[in-house]
């Protein structure tokens, strides 16, 4: 089977292309034998195996082999001998003939060897006899558009055929041969250049204009003369170096000139001069006239161009023609006459005005044409006037050709030459009749405009421009009414005065008048005459040359309406429901943002469309039912359906339609609202599941579950827990409807029955706590929680609920409530409760103007007594002082221990003079008493500050005033009292020096951290460290926190200190974690930092820097600070938990208030107050308190830490009680951070 590949007939030229090929080849000055031999050798090596290159010889249609190559020299000689003896007629070589005819390669392969003889010349039979040829390839060799030879290749081997890559290689070699031949031909042409130069010089000597010899083949300038060089501005060598002489022409002219050159080259004759444009070297253009003729002796590839510059000539001709055209276009009659009066120019306007054609007037005296009888004298006067004055302008009586006379408005000017002599006259005339008529019409138009201007319904003003400003010169009746006549007083006023409130308007107006001639904008314009500011839509229109018309439309009401409508639309867009408004035809008029999200159509798509069409395109279930409901046009109605949203989610939707009526009750449209009810259905499902769980849990609850009827009705159901709680069986309880009422505690019965009756009447829930008598007579506290279900259709209602035994909780809460209000050491009111009492007293003083005083009492040198004799002695002294004060005060006065050695007294209805007497008595009582502490007699004194309550003061303010007075008493020498006065604030400046020192320590990093270990009582290992703060004083001494923290609190610096400590703690945690020895640290925070969200934000940033773990940081807050503001404390605890840090409640149990509030404040650690730990070995109450704290902490999954552990017995007791961690000097003393 054979497969032939070849091209069509295009480009080959057939056998006619072989006409005279030997001559064509002979013209090319190159060693053909060497060229073809090298090509054949390259093809044999690259493509192989046999390569023959044959050229068309002198005999037409015959091939002459010029190169044979084969890897075997014997095979090469065999083929050369066979080809030399053969007559290589293409007719006997079909494949070669096809390649020559088509000009395309021909490939044949997959043909048995015997069959190849049918398609090749028989002379090659010996070669085919010796070699198994599998593929043949013939490629034509072309030069100058003609086929001059052929490359033939044969590939040997049964499995080897030529590929497309092989064919590309052969074609590339053939193209290279053709390119070499063409280059050699061009070299030959250059040799003839010298012969042509002589003929060019001969032609150049005969011509006076620019001469250029153009090579039409190469498009180059072969030669130019000096005139052509000067004309173009190029040097001679620059012109000859141009890639094409077409570079001297404008780009837009090149295509046309190329076509002209082709036509002239084919004609071979000289052309007449033709206009053209040349581009000089400097970019300027000149107009030329070009003649082209063939160069004598040349075959047509070269021509001589004769170039003459005609720029000035053409410009003059155009100018004269333009002037004539312009004058002919003028409507007026324009004529010119010589000094002797003969006409030399007569335009078309003159023809129309006078009736003479130009031919009739030229050369004739002007006076014979246009002057009426007796006009000679007037003509002479005009001549003299124009000669002397240079011109005349005015009306003249003139005559037409038909003899009629008319009045013309004329202007005559004398024309003088360069020497000043008179060269003639130019006259311009128009028919004055039309001019007069036009003037009258203009006046009528002005009157009409004036009437229209005055009657315009929009206020309109006329301004005249004066420099950079505008002056009000007129206004219409609407403007007068709009301003209530005030505008009349403003005539002559400048726009800068009228728009003084917004000077930018004038700048915009000036720019707009130049750019577009108009300006539109809205302004808020104050109108003092009516006391209002109006919104005006201003339109300024420029009326040249210097007038501006101003329209001022009052759009105040319209803009208010638009604002209101935009506000309403914005409200609807913010509604979390799809809101759609329709007209009576069902066309959508409003489509809010939520509707776009619901239904997937934009507002632009929906508004104006039919609601039925949109619903038909929405993916909803029960579409037909929905369309039917919409189509009724009735309302209101409501429906639920499933909707597939644009994001693919299927949601349940509730839709409701309502009718909108006009003021007359007629229907003007409809409004539909659709909402996603997914959440509602989820809630309903949760309720259903909750009911199932409720039924499951009822029988397992540690409470009585019941169902009872209203009023005296029987109990329908009572769970078995009633027997264990109250001693009655369920049957006994259900059998006696009055049993529950009869067992209510007498003090609670009326309240409970009233609450249940109210709930049964109004429905809802019952939540009430009360006492009930058990069958044994014991009083039990219960929590009654129930839901009331009203009856329907005459059925009685029911109550379903729980009765929970809270007897133990009530007893504990009663104790906790006492502890929450009282100091654990003295039994007096604590600080929190005292502030409550003080606040009530301040409010009472404000309402009733009754006096009251606060006393602040501080034991002098108590710290020395406490440190030298021990904490037990100190506690004994505190209790003794509390007893002394309590005995000396009136029964109605309030005594409190604020903390440490500070006491406060609230004297009700007492003024400062009486308070002084009371304070003196207290001081005297304290002086007289001798206290036996640790076997030693001790005398004590105290300092007292007195502050009278101010009606407008806060409780904290009154206490602070008493505190200032107390510090004043201490400053004055102790054992005395001081009454607060405003000037004490000035003396308090001394304390501010502490604040300055604290600020300096913050700025200069003079704070230092110590660590005290906290050990795990189960393992004895260090579980964490508490960071303790010290300050470097001015003398570089260490200042303990008790010395500077109170001042930091007073001067609001404690939060900055807290932030510094937190930052240092996070840095320490991160540093230790990087070093491979993680550490957990606890940091004490002030109460103020609990209410400061900035602290937790600061902490979050510090933690985000890494690598510290939040779980390694414990934040400690004092229980007094936490319980003072529970909402604040709870918020702080939640923020700490979100950060991942731990929270510890410090000094837990110090006032027992934390017992009560613990259930509202989730913490990780309870730090037992040291007051209970110091004397744990001997104090039974302290032991019970510690045990209670441990049990309480265990019930809420909280760890306990005991502080102030001073000896081994205490350590062991704490371990026995189940305390988790211990801290104190016995466990480990504080050390610098660097030492751990």
Coordinates of C-alpha atoms in Angstrom, one line a residue, residues 202-589:
X202 CA 24.7 63.0 -17.8
X203 CA 21.0 63.4 -16.9
X204 CA 21.8 65.4 -13.8
X205 CA 23.9 68.0 -15.7
X206 CA 20.9 68.8 -18.0
X207 CA 18.4 69.5 -15.1
X208 CA 18.1 72.6 -12.8
X209 CA 15.7 71.1 -10.2
X210 CA 16.3 68.4 -7.6
X211 CA 17.2 65.1 -9.1
X212 CA 17.0 61.7 -7.5
X213 CA 17.6 58.2 -9.0
X214 CA 15.1 55.7 -7.4
X215 CA 15.8 52.0 -7.3
X216 CA 12.3 50.5 -7.6
X217 CA 13.6 47.0 -6.7
X218 CA 15.3 47.9 -3.4
X219 CA 13.3 51.1 -2.7
X220 CA 16.6 52.9 -2.1
X221 CA 17.9 56.3 -3.4
X222 CA 20.7 55.4 -5.8
X223 CA 21.8 59.0 -6.4
X224 CA 20.8 62.6 -5.5
X225 CA 22.0 66.0 -6.7
X226 CA 22.8 69.0 -4.5
X227 CA 19.4 70.7 -5.1
X228 CA 17.6 67.6 -3.8
X229 CA 20.0 67.5 -0.8
X230 CA 19.2 71.1 0.0
X231 CA 15.5 70.6 -0.5
X232 CA 15.2 67.7 2.0
X233 CA 17.7 69.0 4.6
X234 CA 19.5 65.6 4.8
X235 CA 23.2 65.1 3.9
X236 CA 23.8 63.0 0.7
X237 CA 25.1 60.0 2.7
X238 CA 22.1 60.2 5.0
X239 CA 19.7 60.1 2.0
X240 CA 21.5 57.1 0.5
X241 CA 21.4 55.3 3.9
X242 CA 17.6 55.5 4.1
X243 CA 16.0 52.1 4.1
X244 CA 13.4 53.3 1.6
X245 CA 12.8 56.6 -0.3
X246 CA 9.2 56.2 0.9
X247 CA 10.6 57.4 4.4
X248 CA 10.6 61.0 2.8
X249 CA 6.8 60.9 2.4
X250 CA 4.1 61.4 5.0
X251 CA 3.0 58.0 6.5
X252 CA -0.5 58.6 5.2
X253 CA 0.7 59.0 1.6
X254 CA 2.9 55.9 1.4
X255 CA 0.2 53.4 0.3
X256 CA -1.1 55.6 -2.6
X257 CA 2.5 56.4 -3.8
X258 CA 3.4 52.7 -3.7
X259 CA 0.5 52.0 -6.0
X260 CA 1.5 54.8 -8.4
X261 CA 5.1 53.6 -8.6
X262 CA 3.9 50.1 -9.5
X263 CA 1.8 51.5 -12.3
X264 CA 4.5 53.7 -13.6
X265 CA 7.1 50.9 -13.5
X266 CA 4.8 48.6 -15.5
X267 CA 4.1 51.4 -18.0
X268 CA 7.8 52.3 -18.4
X269 CA 7.0 55.8 -19.7
X270 CA 7.6 59.4 -18.5
X271 CA 4.9 60.9 -16.3
X272 CA 3.6 64.5 -16.2
X273 CA 4.4 66.6 -13.2
X274 CA 2.4 65.6 -10.2
X275 CA 1.9 67.3 -6.8
X276 CA 3.3 65.6 -3.7
X277 CA 4.5 66.3 -0.1
X278 CA 8.0 65.7 1.2
X279 CA 9.0 65.5 4.9
X280 CA 12.2 67.3 5.6
X281 CA 14.8 66.0 8.2
X282 CA 13.5 68.6 10.7
X283 CA 10.0 67.2 10.4
X284 CA 8.6 70.2 8.4
X285 CA 6.6 69.4 5.2
X286 CA 7.1 71.0 1.8
X287 CA 4.9 70.8 -1.3
X288 CA 6.7 69.6 -4.5
X289 CA 5.9 68.9 -8.1
X290 CA 7.5 65.5 -9.3
X291 CA 8.1 64.1 -12.8
X292 CA 9.4 60.6 -13.2
X293 CA 11.1 59.0 -16.3
X294 CA 12.8 55.7 -16.9
X295 CA 16.6 55.7 -16.7
X296 CA 18.1 55.2 -20.2
X297 CA 19.9 51.9 -20.6
X298 CA 18.3 50.3 -17.6
X299 CA 15.8 47.4 -17.7
X300 CA 13.1 49.3 -15.7
X301 CA 14.3 48.9 -12.1
X302 CA 15.6 52.5 -11.9
X303 CA 13.9 55.8 -12.6
X304 CA 14.9 59.5 -12.4
X305 CA 12.6 61.7 -10.3
X306 CA 12.7 65.5 -11.1
X307 CA 11.5 67.4 -8.1
X308 CA 10.5 71.1 -7.9
X309 CA 9.4 72.9 -4.6
X310 CA 6.1 74.7 -5.1
X311 CA 5.1 75.5 -1.4
X312 CA 5.1 79.3 -1.7
X313 CA 3.2 79.2 -5.0
X314 CA 0.5 76.9 -3.7
X315 CA 0.1 79.0 -0.5
X316 CA -0.5 82.2 -2.5
X317 CA -3.0 80.5 -4.8
X318 CA -4.9 79.2 -1.8
X319 CA -4.9 82.5 -0.1
X320 CA -6.4 84.3 -3.1
X321 CA -9.0 81.7 -3.6
X322 CA -9.9 81.7 0.1
X323 CA -10.4 85.4 0.2
X324 CA -12.7 85.2 -2.8
X325 CA -14.6 82.4 -1.3
X326 CA -15.0 84.2 2.0
X327 CA -16.3 87.4 0.4
X328 CA -18.7 85.3 -1.6
X329 CA -20.1 83.8 1.5
X330 CA -20.8 87.2 3.2
X331 CA -24.5 88.2 3.0
X332 CA -23.6 91.9 2.7
X333 CA -22.8 93.5 -0.6
X334 CA -19.0 93.8 -0.9
X335 CA -17.5 95.7 -3.7
X336 CA -14.1 97.3 -4.5
X337 CA -13.3 100.0 -7.0
X338 CA -10.2 101.7 -8.2
X339 CA -9.2 105.3 -7.6
X340 CA -10.7 106.2 -10.9
X341 CA -14.1 104.7 -9.8
X342 CA -14.1 101.5 -11.9
X343 CA -15.3 98.3 -10.2
X344 CA -12.6 95.6 -9.6
X345 CA -14.5 93.2 -7.3
X346 CA -18.3 92.5 -7.0
X347 CA -19.4 89.7 -4.7
X348 CA -22.5 87.6 -4.7
X349 CA -24.1 89.7 -1.9
X350 CA -23.7 92.7 -4.2
X351 CA -25.3 90.8 -7.0
X352 CA -28.3 90.1 -4.7
X353 CA -28.6 93.6 -3.4
X354 CA -28.1 95.6 -6.6
X355 CA -29.3 93.1 -9.2
X356 CA -26.1 93.3 -11.3
X357 CA -24.0 90.2 -12.0
X358 CA -20.2 90.5 -11.5
X359 CA -19.6 90.3 -15.2
X360 CA -21.9 93.3 -15.7
X361 CA -20.0 95.5 -13.2
X362 CA -16.3 94.7 -13.5
X363 CA -14.5 97.7 -15.3
X364 CA -17.5 100.0 -15.2
X365 CA -17.7 103.2 -13.2
X366 CA -19.5 102.6 -9.8
X367 CA -21.5 105.8 -10.0
X368 CA -23.2 104.6 -13.1
X369 CA -24.4 101.5 -11.3
X370 CA -25.7 102.4 -7.8
X371 CA -26.2 106.2 -7.5
X372 CA -29.6 107.5 -8.3
X373 CA -30.2 110.6 -10.4
X374 CA -28.4 113.6 -9.0
X375 CA -26.2 111.5 -6.8
X376 CA -22.9 112.6 -8.4
X377 CA -22.4 115.4 -5.9
X378 CA -23.0 113.0 -3.0
X379 CA -20.6 110.6 -4.4
X380 CA -17.9 113.3 -4.7
X381 CA -18.5 114.3 -1.1
X382 CA -18.1 110.7 0.0
X383 CA -14.8 110.4 -1.9
X384 CA -13.4 113.5 -0.3
X385 CA -14.5 112.3 3.2
X386 CA -13.1 108.8 2.8
X387 CA -9.9 110.2 1.4
X388 CA -9.4 112.6 4.3
X389 CA -10.8 110.6 7.2
X390 CA -10.1 107.1 5.9
X391 CA -13.6 105.7 6.2
X392 CA -17.4 106.4 6.2
X393 CA -20.2 104.7 8.0
X394 CA -23.9 105.5 7.7
X395 CA -27.1 105.3 5.7
X396 CA -27.1 106.1 1.9
X397 CA -29.9 106.3 -0.7
X398 CA -28.8 104.0 -3.5
X399 CA -30.3 102.6 -6.7
X400 CA -30.8 99.0 -8.0
X401 CA -30.5 97.7 -11.6
X402 CA -34.3 97.9 -12.0
X403 CA -34.2 101.6 -11.2
X404 CA -35.8 101.3 -7.7
X405 CA -34.1 103.2 -4.9
X406 CA -33.6 102.0 -1.3
X407 CA -31.8 103.0 1.9
X408 CA -28.6 101.0 2.6
X409 CA -26.5 101.0 5.6
X410 CA -22.9 101.3 4.3
X411 CA -19.3 101.4 5.4
X412 CA -16.6 102.6 3.0
X413 CA -12.9 102.3 3.7
X414 CA -9.9 103.7 1.7
X415 CA -7.2 101.2 0.7
X416 CA -3.7 102.5 0.6
X417 CA -0.4 100.9 -0.6
X418 CA 2.9 100.6 1.3
X419 CA 3.9 104.1 0.3
X420 CA 0.7 105.6 1.6
X421 CA -0.9 106.2 -1.8
X422 CA -4.5 105.5 -2.5
X423 CA -5.0 102.1 -4.2
X424 CA -8.8 102.2 -4.2
X425 CA -11.9 101.8 -2.0
X426 CA -13.8 98.9 -0.4
X427 CA -17.5 99.3 0.4
X428 CA -19.9 97.1 2.4
X429 CA -23.6 97.7 2.3
X430 CA -26.8 96.0 3.7
X431 CA -30.4 96.9 3.0
X432 CA -31.3 99.2 5.9
X433 CA -35.0 98.4 5.4
X434 CA -34.4 94.9 6.8
X435 CA -32.2 96.3 9.5
X436 CA -34.9 98.7 10.6
X437 CA -37.5 95.9 10.6
X438 CA -35.1 93.6 12.5
X439 CA -34.5 96.4 15.1
X440 CA -38.3 96.8 15.6
X441 CA -38.7 93.0 15.9
X442 CA -35.9 92.9 18.4
X443 CA -37.6 95.5 20.5
X444 CA -40.9 93.5 20.3
X445 CA -39.0 90.4 21.3
X446 CA -37.5 92.2 24.3
X447 CA -40.9 93.3 25.4
X448 CA -42.3 89.7 25.1
X449 CA -39.3 88.3 26.9
X450 CA -39.8 90.9 29.6
X451 CA -43.4 89.9 30.1
X452 CA -42.5 86.2 30.1
X453 CA -39.7 86.8 32.5
X454 CA -41.9 88.7 34.9
X455 CA -44.7 86.0 34.8
X456 CA -42.4 83.0 35.2
X457 CA -43.8 80.9 38.2
X458 CA -40.3 80.2 39.4
X459 CA -38.4 82.9 41.3
X460 CA -35.9 84.3 38.7
X461 CA -33.1 86.9 39.1
X462 CA -30.8 88.7 36.7
X463 CA -27.2 89.3 37.7
X464 CA -24.6 91.4 35.8
X465 CA -21.0 90.4 36.0
X466 CA -18.6 93.0 37.4
X467 CA -15.1 91.6 37.5
X468 CA -15.0 88.6 39.8
X469 CA -18.4 89.4 41.4
X470 CA -22.0 89.7 40.2
X471 CA -24.6 92.5 40.9
X472 CA -28.3 91.9 41.2
X473 CA -30.0 94.0 38.5
X474 CA -33.5 92.6 38.1
X475 CA -36.0 90.0 39.5
X476 CA -39.4 88.7 38.5
X477 CA -42.8 88.7 40.3
X478 CA -42.3 85.2 41.7
X479 CA -39.0 86.2 43.3
X480 CA -40.8 89.2 44.8
X481 CA -43.5 87.0 46.3
X482 CA -41.1 84.4 47.4
X483 CA -39.0 86.9 49.5
X484 CA -42.2 88.8 50.6
X485 CA -40.9 91.9 48.9
X486 CA -37.5 91.8 50.6
X487 CA -35.7 91.3 47.2
X488 CA -36.6 94.9 46.2
X489 CA -34.2 96.2 48.9
X490 CA -31.4 94.1 47.5
X491 CA -31.2 95.6 44.0
X492 CA -27.6 96.6 43.4
X493 CA -26.3 94.1 46.0
X494 CA -23.4 91.9 45.1
X495 CA -23.6 88.1 45.0
X496 CA -20.7 87.9 47.4
X497 CA -23.0 89.6 50.0
X498 CA -26.0 87.4 49.2
X499 CA -23.9 84.2 49.4
X500 CA -21.6 85.3 52.2
X501 CA -22.6 82.1 54.1
X502 CA -21.1 79.9 51.3
X503 CA -18.3 81.7 49.4
X504 CA -17.5 78.6 47.4
X505 CA -20.6 79.1 45.3
X506 CA -19.0 82.1 43.5
X507 CA -15.8 80.2 42.7
X508 CA -17.8 77.3 41.3
X509 CA -20.0 79.7 39.3
X510 CA -17.0 81.4 37.7
X511 CA -15.5 78.1 36.8
X512 CA -18.7 76.7 35.4
X513 CA -19.5 79.8 33.3
X514 CA -16.1 79.4 31.6
X515 CA -16.3 75.6 31.2
X516 CA -20.0 74.9 30.3
X517 CA -21.9 78.2 30.6
X518 CA -24.2 76.9 33.3
X519 CA -24.3 75.6 36.9
X520 CA -26.9 73.7 38.8
X521 CA -26.7 73.0 42.5
X522 CA -28.7 73.1 45.7
X523 CA -28.0 75.4 48.6
X524 CA -29.3 76.1 52.1
X525 CA -30.2 79.8 51.9
X526 CA -30.9 81.8 55.0
X527 CA -33.8 84.2 54.7
X528 CA -33.7 86.7 57.6
X529 CA -36.9 88.4 56.4
X530 CA -39.0 85.3 57.2
X531 CA -36.6 83.8 59.8
X532 CA -36.1 80.6 58.0
X533 CA -33.4 78.7 56.0
X534 CA -34.8 77.3 52.8
X535 CA -33.4 74.6 50.5
X536 CA -33.2 76.1 47.0
X537 CA -32.4 74.4 43.7
X538 CA -30.3 77.0 41.9
X539 CA -29.7 77.1 38.2
X540 CA -27.2 79.7 36.8
X541 CA -27.2 80.3 33.0
X542 CA -24.7 82.6 31.3
X543 CA -26.2 85.0 28.8
X544 CA -23.2 86.5 26.9
X545 CA -21.5 88.8 27.3
X546 CA -21.9 89.5 31.0
X547 CA -25.4 88.5 32.2
X548 CA -26.3 85.6 34.4
X549 CA -30.0 84.4 34.7
X550 CA -30.7 82.6 38.0
X551 CA -33.6 80.4 38.7
X552 CA -34.2 79.5 42.4
X553 CA -36.8 76.8 43.0
X554 CA -37.8 76.2 46.6
X555 CA -37.4 72.4 47.1
X556 CA -37.5 72.4 50.9
X557 CA -40.7 70.4 51.2
X558 CA -39.7 68.0 48.4
X559 CA -36.3 67.3 50.1
X560 CA -37.9 66.7 53.4
X561 CA -40.3 64.3 51.8
X562 CA -37.4 62.6 50.1
X563 CA -35.5 62.3 53.4
X564 CA -38.5 60.9 55.1
X565 CA -39.0 58.3 52.3
X566 CA -35.3 57.4 52.3
X567 CA -35.5 57.0 56.1
X568 CA -38.5 54.8 55.7
X569 CA -36.8 52.7 53.0
X570 CA -33.7 52.4 55.2
X571 CA -35.8 51.2 58.1
X572 CA -37.4 48.6 55.9
X573 CA -33.9 47.6 54.7
X574 CA -32.8 47.0 58.3
X575 CA -35.9 44.9 59.1
X576 CA -34.8 41.2 59.3
X577 CA -37.8 40.2 57.1
X578 CA -38.5 40.4 53.4
X579 CA -40.9 43.3 52.7
X580 CA -42.6 43.5 49.3
X581 CA -45.1 46.2 48.3
X582 CA -47.4 45.7 45.3
X583 CA -49.9 48.0 43.4
X584 CA -53.4 46.8 42.7
X585 CA -52.2 45.1 39.5
X586 CA -49.7 42.9 41.3
X587 CA -46.7 44.9 40.1
X588 CA -43.8 45.2 42.7
X589 CA -43.2 48.8 43.9

